[in-house]
Coordinates of C-alpha atoms and ligand atoms in Angstrom, one line a residue:
X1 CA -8.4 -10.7 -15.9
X2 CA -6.9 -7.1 -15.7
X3 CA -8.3 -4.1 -17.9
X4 CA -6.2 -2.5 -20.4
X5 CA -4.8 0.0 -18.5
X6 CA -4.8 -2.0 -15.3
X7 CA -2.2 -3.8 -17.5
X8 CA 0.2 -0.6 -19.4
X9 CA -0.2 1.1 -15.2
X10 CA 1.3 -2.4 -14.2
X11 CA 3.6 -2.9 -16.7
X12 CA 5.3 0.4 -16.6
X13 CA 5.9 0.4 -13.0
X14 CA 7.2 -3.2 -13.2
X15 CA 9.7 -1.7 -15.8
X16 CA 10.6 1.0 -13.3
X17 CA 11.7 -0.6 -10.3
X18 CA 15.3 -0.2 -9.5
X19 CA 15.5 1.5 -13.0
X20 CA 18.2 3.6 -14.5
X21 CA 16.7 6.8 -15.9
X22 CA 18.2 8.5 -19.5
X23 CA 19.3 12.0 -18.9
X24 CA 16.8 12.8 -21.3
X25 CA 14.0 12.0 -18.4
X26 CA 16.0 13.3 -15.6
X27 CA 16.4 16.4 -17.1
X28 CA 13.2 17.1 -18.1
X29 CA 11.2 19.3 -16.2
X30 CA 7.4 18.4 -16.1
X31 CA 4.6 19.1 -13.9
X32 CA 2.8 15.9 -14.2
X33 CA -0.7 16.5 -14.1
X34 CA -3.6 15.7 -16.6
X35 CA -3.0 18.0 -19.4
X36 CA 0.8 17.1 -19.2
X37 CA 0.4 13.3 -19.1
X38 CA -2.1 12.9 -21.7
X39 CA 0.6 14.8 -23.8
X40 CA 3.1 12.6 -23.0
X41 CA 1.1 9.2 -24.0
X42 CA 0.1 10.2 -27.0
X43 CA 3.7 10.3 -28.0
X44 CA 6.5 10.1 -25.6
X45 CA 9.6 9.9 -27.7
X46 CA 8.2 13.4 -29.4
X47 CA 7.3 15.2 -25.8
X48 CA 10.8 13.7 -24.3
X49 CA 13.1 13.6 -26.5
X50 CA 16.1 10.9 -26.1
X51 CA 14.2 8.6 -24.0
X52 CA 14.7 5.0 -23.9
X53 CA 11.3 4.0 -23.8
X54 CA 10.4 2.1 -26.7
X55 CA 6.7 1.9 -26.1
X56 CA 5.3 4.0 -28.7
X57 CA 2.1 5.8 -26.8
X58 CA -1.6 5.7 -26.9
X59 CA -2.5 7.6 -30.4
X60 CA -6.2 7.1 -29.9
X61 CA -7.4 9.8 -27.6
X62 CA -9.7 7.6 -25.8
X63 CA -7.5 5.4 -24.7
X64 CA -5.6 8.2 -23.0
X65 CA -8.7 9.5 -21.4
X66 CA -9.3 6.2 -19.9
X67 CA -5.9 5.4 -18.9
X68 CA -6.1 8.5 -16.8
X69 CA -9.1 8.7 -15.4
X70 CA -8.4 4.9 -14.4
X71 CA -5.8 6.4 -12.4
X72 CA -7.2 9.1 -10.9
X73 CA -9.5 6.5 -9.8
X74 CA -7.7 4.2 -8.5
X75 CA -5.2 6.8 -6.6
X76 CA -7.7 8.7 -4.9
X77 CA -7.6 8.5 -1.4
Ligands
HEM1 C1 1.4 5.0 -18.3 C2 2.2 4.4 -19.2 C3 3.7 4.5 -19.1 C4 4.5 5.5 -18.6 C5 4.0 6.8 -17.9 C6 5.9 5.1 -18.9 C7 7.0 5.8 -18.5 C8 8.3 5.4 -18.7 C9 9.5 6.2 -18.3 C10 9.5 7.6 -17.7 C11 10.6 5.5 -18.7 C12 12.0 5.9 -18.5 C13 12.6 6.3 -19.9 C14 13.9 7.0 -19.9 O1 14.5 7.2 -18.8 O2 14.3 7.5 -20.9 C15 10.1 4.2 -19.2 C16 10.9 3.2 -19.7 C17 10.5 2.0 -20.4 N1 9.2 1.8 -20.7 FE1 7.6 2.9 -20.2 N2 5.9 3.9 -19.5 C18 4.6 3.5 -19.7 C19 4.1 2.4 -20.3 C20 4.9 1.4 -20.9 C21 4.5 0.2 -21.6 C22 3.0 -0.2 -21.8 C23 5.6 -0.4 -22.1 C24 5.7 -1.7 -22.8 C25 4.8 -2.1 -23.7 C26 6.7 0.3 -21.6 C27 8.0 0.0 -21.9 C28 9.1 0.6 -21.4 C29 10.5 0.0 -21.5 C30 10.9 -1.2 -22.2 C31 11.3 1.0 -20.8 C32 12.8 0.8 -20.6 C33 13.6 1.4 -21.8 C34 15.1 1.1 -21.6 O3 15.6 1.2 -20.4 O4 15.8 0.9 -22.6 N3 6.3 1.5 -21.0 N4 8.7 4.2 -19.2

């Protein structure tokens, strides 16, 4: 059984393969890291305005925190 954010890491790049970006994405300018992404969950129709994506975030603060240190663990080398 996958975790929680096994399962949104999983499902978003499923979504993204072979995928047609908005402009609104491709012309933002973000250096992903930490402070950025956890930005972004919380609300990503307010930090990227235009986008497609109709998933709606992670409001609770934990969940954000765990989402990304699940993958900073799971990308580190
Ligand atoms: C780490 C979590 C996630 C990240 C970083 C993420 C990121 C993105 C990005 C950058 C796009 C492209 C949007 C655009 O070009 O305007 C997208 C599209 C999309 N995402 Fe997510 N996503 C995440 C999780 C999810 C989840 C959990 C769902 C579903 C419950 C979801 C559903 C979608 C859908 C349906 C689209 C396509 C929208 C369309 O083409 O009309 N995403 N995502």
């Amino acid at each position: 059984m996958w975790s929680r954010s096994e399962w949104i890491v999983w499902k978003a790049v499923w979504y993204n393969f072979g995928y047609s970006y908005s402009a609104a994405n491709k012309n933002m300018v973000v250096n992903w890291e930490e402070k950025t992404l956890y930005d972004y969950l919380q609300n990503p129709k307010k930090y990227i305005p235009g986008t497609k994506m109709v998933f709606p975030g992670l409001k609770k603060p934990q969940d954000r925190a765990d989402l990304i240190s699940y993958l900073k663990q799971s990308t580190a080398s």
